[in-house]
Tab-separated table of C-alpha atoms in Angstrom:
chain	number	residue	atom	x	y	z
A	1	MET	CA	-19.787	-8.164	-2.849
A	2	THR	CA	-18.965	-11.780	-3.584
A	3	PRO	CA	-17.915	-14.389	-0.990
A	4	THR	CA	-14.160	-14.541	-0.460
A	5	VAL	CA	-11.548	-16.979	0.782
A	6	GLY	CA	-8.636	-15.637	2.801
A	7	THR	CA	-5.562	-17.660	3.742
A	8	ALA	CA	-2.160	-17.169	5.310
A	9	VAL	CA	0.615	-17.879	2.800
A	10	ASP	CA	4.394	-17.802	2.696
A	11	VAL	CA	6.146	-16.069	-0.192
A	12	PRO	CA	9.818	-16.824	-0.945
A	13	THR	CA	12.053	-13.796	-1.419
A	14	GLY	CA	15.748	-13.301	-2.030
A	15	ASP	CA	16.160	-12.590	1.677
A	16	GLY	CA	14.079	-15.370	3.203
A	17	THR	CA	10.406	-16.234	3.412
A	18	ALA	CA	7.725	-13.608	3.959
A	19	ASP	CA	4.390	-14.262	5.592
A	20	ALA	CA	1.411	-12.748	3.802
A	21	HIS	CA	-2.370	-12.658	3.550
A	22	LEU	CA	-3.933	-13.862	0.300
A	23	THR	CA	-7.610	-13.342	-0.384
A	24	HIS	CA	-9.746	-13.825	-3.485
A	25	PRO	CA	-13.328	-14.522	-4.584
A	26	ALA	CA	-14.488	-17.961	-3.507
A	27	ASP	CA	-15.096	-19.080	-7.098
A	28	GLY	CA	-11.382	-19.719	-7.434
A	29	GLY	CA	-10.687	-17.190	-10.158
A	30	PRO	CA	-8.621	-16.234	-11.922
A	31	HIS	CA	-9.203	-12.571	-11.089
A	32	PRO	CA	-7.132	-9.410	-11.633
A	33	ALA	CA	-4.407	-9.214	-9.012
A	34	VAL	CA	-3.803	-6.420	-6.522
A	35	LEU	CA	-0.657	-6.066	-4.434
A	36	LEU	CA	-1.631	-4.243	-1.240
A	37	TYR	CA	1.173	-2.572	0.661
A	38	MET	CA	0.648	-2.319	4.408
A	39	ASP	CA	1.030	0.675	6.672
A	40	ALA	CA	3.727	0.607	9.344
A	41	PHE	CA	1.536	-1.261	11.818
A	42	GLY	CA	1.511	-4.159	9.396
A	43	LEU	CA	-0.511	-7.300	8.923
A	44	ARG	CA	-3.311	-7.429	11.481
A	45	PRO	CA	-7.072	-8.080	11.524
A	46	SER	CA	-8.146	-4.642	10.280
A	47	LEU	CA	-5.787	-4.732	7.304
A	48	ARG	CA	-6.867	-8.257	6.414
A	49	ALA	CA	-10.461	-7.037	6.516
A	50	MET	CA	-9.621	-4.288	4.041
A	51	ALA	CA	-8.017	-6.808	1.710
A	52	ASP	CA	-11.044	-9.075	2.022
A	53	ARG	CA	-13.360	-6.214	1.107
A	54	LEU	CA	-11.269	-5.515	-1.978
A	55	ALA	CA	-11.337	-9.201	-2.903
A	56	GLY	CA	-15.118	-9.121	-2.543
A	57	ALA	CA	-15.196	-6.611	-5.394
A	58	GLY	CA	-13.663	-9.217	-7.690
A	59	TYR	CA	-9.899	-9.128	-7.142
A	60	THR	CA	-7.151	-11.452	-5.949
A	61	VAL	CA	-5.283	-9.548	-3.253
A	62	LEU	CA	-1.876	-10.213	-1.712
A	63	VAL	CA	-0.792	-8.361	1.438
A	64	PRO	CA	2.831	-9.236	2.242
A	65	ASN	CA	4.595	-8.539	5.502
A	66	VAL	CA	7.225	-6.136	4.186
A	67	PHE	CA	9.018	-6.316	7.545
A	68	HIS	CA	9.580	-10.073	7.178
A	69	ARG	CA	13.318	-9.716	7.824
A	70	SER	CA	12.404	-8.725	11.387
A	71	GLY	CA	10.028	-11.640	11.938
A	72	ARG	CA	6.506	-12.708	11.207
A	73	ALA	CA	3.660	-10.248	11.702
A	74	PRO	CA	3.043	-8.508	13.941
A	75	VAL	CA	6.706	-7.633	14.379
A	76	VAL	CA	5.817	-5.614	17.489
A	77	GLU	CA	2.956	-6.154	19.894
A	78	LEU	CA	-0.090	-4.072	18.991
A	79	PRO	CA	-3.188	-3.231	21.017
A	80	GLU	CA	-6.577	-3.966	19.462
A	81	PHE	CA	-7.116	-0.212	19.155
A	82	ILE	CA	-4.147	2.081	18.533
A	83	ASP	CA	-4.819	5.367	20.299
A	84	PRO	CA	-2.493	8.396	20.266
A	85	GLY	CA	-1.041	7.465	23.634
A	86	ALA	CA	0.186	4.112	22.320
A	87	ARG	CA	1.829	5.445	19.159
A	88	PRO	CA	5.125	6.775	20.616
A	89	GLU	CA	6.054	3.439	22.203
A	90	ILE	CA	5.018	1.493	19.088
A	91	PHE	CA	7.036	3.704	16.755
A	92	GLN	CA	10.025	3.599	19.076
A	93	GLN	CA	10.080	-0.145	18.374
A	94	LEU	CA	9.112	0.159	14.704
A	95	GLY	CA	11.605	2.904	13.854
A	96	PRO	CA	14.652	0.638	13.365
A	97	VAL	CA	12.523	-1.880	11.467
A	98	MET	CA	11.237	0.794	9.084
A	99	ARG	CA	14.708	2.226	8.504
A	100	SER	CA	16.060	-1.237	7.710
A	101	LEU	CA	13.702	-1.516	4.725
A	102	THR	CA	15.906	0.279	2.230
A	103	PRO	CA	14.695	1.038	-1.294
A	104	ASP	CA	16.935	-1.723	-2.665
A	105	ARG	CA	15.533	-4.291	-0.254
A	106	ALA	CA	11.979	-3.136	-0.855
A	107	MET	CA	12.329	-3.485	-4.619
A	108	ARG	CA	13.975	-6.907	-4.371
A	109	ASP	CA	10.901	-7.905	-2.415
A	110	ALA	CA	8.576	-6.229	-4.916
A	111	ASP	CA	10.051	-8.402	-7.640
A	112	ALA	CA	9.300	-11.451	-5.492
A	113	TRP	CA	5.704	-10.364	-4.805
A	114	LEU	CA	5.041	-9.718	-8.499
A	115	ARG	CA	6.629	-12.984	-9.635
A	116	TRP	CA	4.635	-14.932	-7.056
A	117	LEU	CA	1.386	-13.341	-8.223
A	118	ALA	CA	2.281	-14.071	-11.858
A	119	ASP	CA	2.445	-17.788	-11.018
A	120	LEU	CA	-0.696	-17.826	-8.869
A	121	PRO	CA	-3.637	-19.786	-10.372
A	122	THR	CA	-6.220	-17.443	-8.813
A	123	ALA	CA	-4.555	-14.362	-10.362
A	124	ALA	CA	-5.353	-13.367	-13.927
A	125	ASP	CA	-2.582	-13.014	-16.462
A	126	GLY	CA	-1.231	-9.557	-17.133
A	127	PRO	CA	-0.208	-6.526	-15.097
A	128	VAL	CA	-1.326	-6.038	-11.488
A	129	ALA	CA	-2.584	-3.046	-9.550
A	130	LEU	CA	-0.826	-1.604	-6.518
A	131	VAL	CA	-2.373	0.114	-3.522
A	132	GLY	CA	-0.503	1.360	-0.480
A	133	TYR	CA	-1.370	2.994	2.820
A	134	CYS	CA	0.867	5.361	4.816
A	135	MET	CA	4.408	4.064	4.242
A	136	GLY	CA	2.915	1.589	1.783
A	137	ALA	CA	1.990	4.424	-0.566
A	138	GLY	CA	5.685	5.109	-1.089
A	139	LEU	CA	6.356	1.427	-1.712
A	140	ALA	CA	3.547	1.338	-4.262
A	141	LEU	CA	4.864	4.427	-6.044
A	142	ARG	CA	8.410	3.084	-6.138
A	143	THR	CA	7.232	-0.331	-7.380
A	144	ALA	CA	5.222	1.249	-10.200
A	145	GLY	CA	8.320	3.032	-11.457
A	146	THR	CA	10.678	0.102	-10.970
A	147	PHE	CA	8.498	-2.501	-12.710
A	148	PRO	CA	6.423	-0.458	-15.163
A	149	ASP	CA	5.653	-3.374	-17.480
A	150	ARG	CA	4.050	-5.306	-14.619
A	151	VAL	CA	1.805	-2.564	-13.189
A	152	ALA	CA	-1.470	-1.274	-14.663
A	153	ALA	CA	-2.569	1.006	-11.808
A	154	VAL	CA	-1.115	2.480	-8.628
A	155	ALA	CA	-2.931	4.147	-5.737
A	156	GLY	CA	-1.690	5.594	-2.473
A	157	PHE	CA	-3.680	6.844	0.502
A	158	HIS	CA	-2.430	9.116	3.301
A	159	GLY	CA	1.113	8.451	2.164
A	160	ALA	CA	4.073	10.126	3.826
A	161	ASN	CA	7.406	11.264	2.393
A	162	LEU	CA	6.407	10.552	-1.197
A	163	ALA	CA	8.205	13.587	-2.621
A	164	THR	CA	11.032	14.704	-0.347
A	165	ASP	CA	14.277	16.424	-1.338
A	166	ARG	CA	16.261	13.243	-0.665
A	167	PRO	CA	18.082	11.573	-3.572
A	168	ASP	CA	16.071	8.378	-3.062
A	169	SER	CA	12.626	9.983	-2.811
A	170	PRO	CA	9.885	7.765	-4.313
A	171	HIS	CA	8.609	10.488	-6.661
A	172	LEU	CA	11.856	10.401	-8.618
A	173	VAL	CA	10.707	7.207	-10.377
A	174	ALA	CA	7.745	9.052	-11.944
A	175	GLY	CA	9.461	9.220	-15.324
A	176	ASP	CA	9.357	5.420	-15.612
A	177	ILE	CA	5.709	4.910	-14.600
A	178	THR	CA	3.312	3.707	-17.288
A	179	ALA	CA	0.412	2.896	-14.943
A	180	GLU	CA	-2.474	5.217	-14.139
A	181	ALA	CA	-2.015	6.766	-10.699
A	182	TYR	CA	-4.229	8.085	-7.928
A	183	PHE	CA	-3.002	9.619	-4.673
A	184	ALA	CA	-5.235	10.904	-1.892
A	185	HIS	CA	-3.498	12.921	0.814
A	186	ALA	CA	-4.628	13.523	4.360
A	187	ASP	CA	-5.462	17.126	5.167
A	188	GLN	CA	-2.620	18.951	6.946
A	189	ASP	CA	-0.470	15.827	7.082
A	190	PRO	CA	3.000	16.762	8.413
A	191	GLY	CA	4.479	13.811	6.542
A	192	MET	CA	3.083	14.996	3.212
A	193	ASP	CA	2.822	18.775	3.342
A	194	ALA	CA	1.706	21.090	0.542
A	195	GLU	CA	5.234	21.367	-0.840
A	196	GLN	CA	5.544	17.612	-1.186
A	197	GLN	CA	2.061	17.349	-2.659
A	198	GLU	CA	2.958	19.895	-5.317
A	199	ARG	CA	6.279	18.194	-6.018
A	200	LEU	CA	4.597	14.818	-6.526
A	201	ALA	CA	1.901	16.209	-8.807
A	202	ALA	CA	4.487	18.128	-10.831
A	203	ALA	CA	6.652	15.033	-11.279
A	204	LEU	CA	3.705	12.942	-12.463
A	205	LYS	CA	2.559	15.668	-14.839
A	206	ALA	CA	6.036	16.217	-16.265
A	207	ALA	CA	6.356	12.480	-16.887
A	208	GLY	CA	3.030	12.345	-18.699
A	209	VAL	CA	1.566	9.914	-16.152
A	210	ARG	CA	-2.211	9.656	-16.176
A	211	HIS	CA	-2.956	10.687	-12.629
A	212	ARG	CA	-5.176	12.395	-10.118
A	213	CYS	CA	-4.003	13.775	-6.774
A	214	GLU	CA	-6.525	14.901	-4.164
A	215	VAL	CA	-6.579	16.144	-0.590
A	216	TYR	CA	-9.300	14.752	1.668
A	217	ALA	CA	-10.311	17.808	3.676
A	218	GLY	CA	-10.550	17.187	7.402
A	219	ALA	CA	-9.083	13.686	7.210
A	220	ARG	CA	-6.044	12.865	9.311
A	221	HIS	CA	-3.002	10.766	8.442
A	222	GLY	CA	-4.136	7.140	8.649
A	223	TYR	CA	-7.795	7.891	7.918
A	224	THR	CA	-8.517	4.464	6.396
A	225	GLN	CA	-7.236	2.450	9.362
A	226	ALA	CA	-10.248	1.388	11.417
A	227	ASP	CA	-8.230	0.232	14.429
A	228	THR	CA	-6.649	3.651	14.985
A	229	ALA	CA	-7.858	6.981	16.351
A	230	ALA	CA	-7.218	8.571	12.934
A	231	TYR	CA	-10.009	6.574	11.289
A	232	ASP	CA	-12.508	8.627	9.321
A	233	ALA	CA	-15.481	6.661	8.000
A	234	GLU	CA	-16.464	9.256	5.398
A	235	ALA	CA	-12.943	9.598	4.034
A	236	THR	CA	-12.579	5.821	3.993
A	237	GLU	CA	-15.700	5.361	1.887
A	238	ARG	CA	-14.440	8.055	-0.464
A	239	HIS	CA	-11.187	6.090	-0.713
A	240	TRP	CA	-13.054	2.899	-1.603
A	241	ALA	CA	-14.995	4.666	-4.347
A	242	ALA	CA	-11.829	6.161	-5.842
A	243	LEU	CA	-9.850	2.921	-5.625
A	244	LEU	CA	-12.541	0.757	-7.201
A	245	ASP	CA	-13.087	3.344	-9.919
A	246	LEU	CA	-9.376	3.235	-10.746
A	247	LEU	CA	-9.316	-0.554	-10.838
A	248	GLN	CA	-12.404	-0.795	-13.013
A	249	ARG	CA	-10.860	1.604	-15.527
A	250	THR	CA	-7.484	-0.095	-15.733
A	251	PHE	CA	-8.378	-3.813	-15.592
């Protein structure tokens, strides 16, 4: 792992300015760029640490606050450790914020994130990679299909609602994806049940997308998030191995 430099940055969007975390190897780059989509809990120390670890492997990583319309991160107060007892109250506050991030708004923002990275001196020229966690997996999937010429790889971990029966389900963009894809589901995740897993895999296969979909046995929804009770160290290390393997193949 190489030394990294992490900074708070502001990214202009069509709907205001978004706060974000930017991190990259300390040599100044340029390095291949990765757009990291947050989980619902958002920008916080543990997520910044994940981005820094990814940067230490040789990448320039941007983690935008996708809830920027509701304020700077954190948009709701979070405890240092998010245990099951705290989740209902947190999601009661986050629910309206999450629902306000419509697919149209999310993709307007995605265009802004990708344009900003394209102009960044520490980011290498060419397509970027996307990685998303929980709700961020859906944003990554949708971005890959909306901006196929700008995305080389897309990965999602313990994503939820990736392949629903709704008319705006993220998996419906599969036919436009040109990137290689990797999705790792949490075992027995109510937000991404076997039916949805099969629907996602079938859509990717039918579209001819290079992909791999796996289920991490015994891992719960949110298994990569070290500041939550769902954290699973073994599953998280497996996630790092799969993600870095994908990036090394596609960059």
